[in-house]
């Protein structure tokens, strides 16, 4: 027997297998376009994230080189805005303004440059939120300001008797990062970014894992009973269908929470061994109120996902089909907000696209988590409110599916329908 018929047979069997067809062939067609769909608007805007940024300029010198430095800032694409600082608190001005940074040109700036000495300019970078996009934004602004220093060097190089070392860096920048009404040295910003990844990303990723797990568990629970034909027997008992639905939701929640506890314990142990933040003056620690709010957010996300899992189990005919259908429902709804959170955030998208993304319930899981970490309580309540609406809608739909004969007759086939012989 030749190889061709055997190869044809193997391909038919493999491609008729739902697990392989969905997991290997179809899922990449869904996941990678989603990634490109998410990242493309962010990438297109990354090149100019600092181009329109306003920078407050406190010119205490008033000399020609101070004016030259302001012009150099403008050439880099920044928008320098001169202000007069008298009795005002500069940090408060930065917080209340739209500016992303501030520089203080000290008195004697021009004189020091004329004497071939390096003056020190104070730089303040405002970190508005704990997101990847925000860290990228202030990093871009910082790079532009350092580019302005290099432009100053080029201007000074046209004068006589300028040392090469002075030409490369004619100004010393003393940088600080402003976050939550506090400041820390710019040298600690890298540690702050590491802490952001270790704590701010740990919580959302853990939530995503437990939410995904709970939906799969709920779908498996229904699928097992449909496959074993025990669901029909259970429905003959004098038990309200709402009680059956509640038991499945609660049972799946317990299993998912056990998995979460194990996951969190392992991740916390990992980060405690790998990451150290000694001497940090700013932290992303959670207060008792924040922990309570985080539990509320997780609860509504869990219930929503459990409802979706129950729907997947009702629509599918067996365990494998339930798991696959649950994955097909959950992956796009969860992956898209997670990618946005890890990249540019919802604010990096155009308004129509941002509106579509905000319809997804798990977008509000990510945004509520970030708001909790930033202690933005009004935003927390808004996002929880949206999640409550979704929870009621999904559970209401699940309860509707449990009524009448729909629970026994509805079925979605993911595999190829076999022809009768």
PDB file of C-alpha atoms in Angstrom, residues 7-17:
ATOM      1  CA  UNK A   7      -1.359  10.102   4.545  1.00  0.00           C
ATOM      2  CA  UNK A   8      -4.811  11.056   3.281  1.00  0.00           C
ATOM      3  CA  UNK A   9      -6.414   8.902   5.976  1.00  0.00           C
ATOM      4  CA  UNK A  10      -4.291  10.452   8.741  1.00  0.00           C
ATOM      5  CA  UNK A  11      -5.072  13.974   7.592  1.00  0.00           C
ATOM      6  CA  UNK A  12      -8.821  13.261   7.478  1.00  0.00           C
ATOM      7  CA  UNK A  13      -8.764  11.816  10.987  1.00  0.00           C
ATOM      8  CA  UNK A  14      -6.634  14.593  12.426  1.00  0.00           C
ATOM      9  CA  UNK A  15      -8.627  17.411  10.853  1.00  0.00           C
ATOM     10  CA  UNK A  16     -11.927  15.829  11.885  1.00  0.00           C
ATOM     11  CA  UNK A  17     -10.728  15.853  15.509  1.00  0.00           C
TER      12      UNK A  17
END
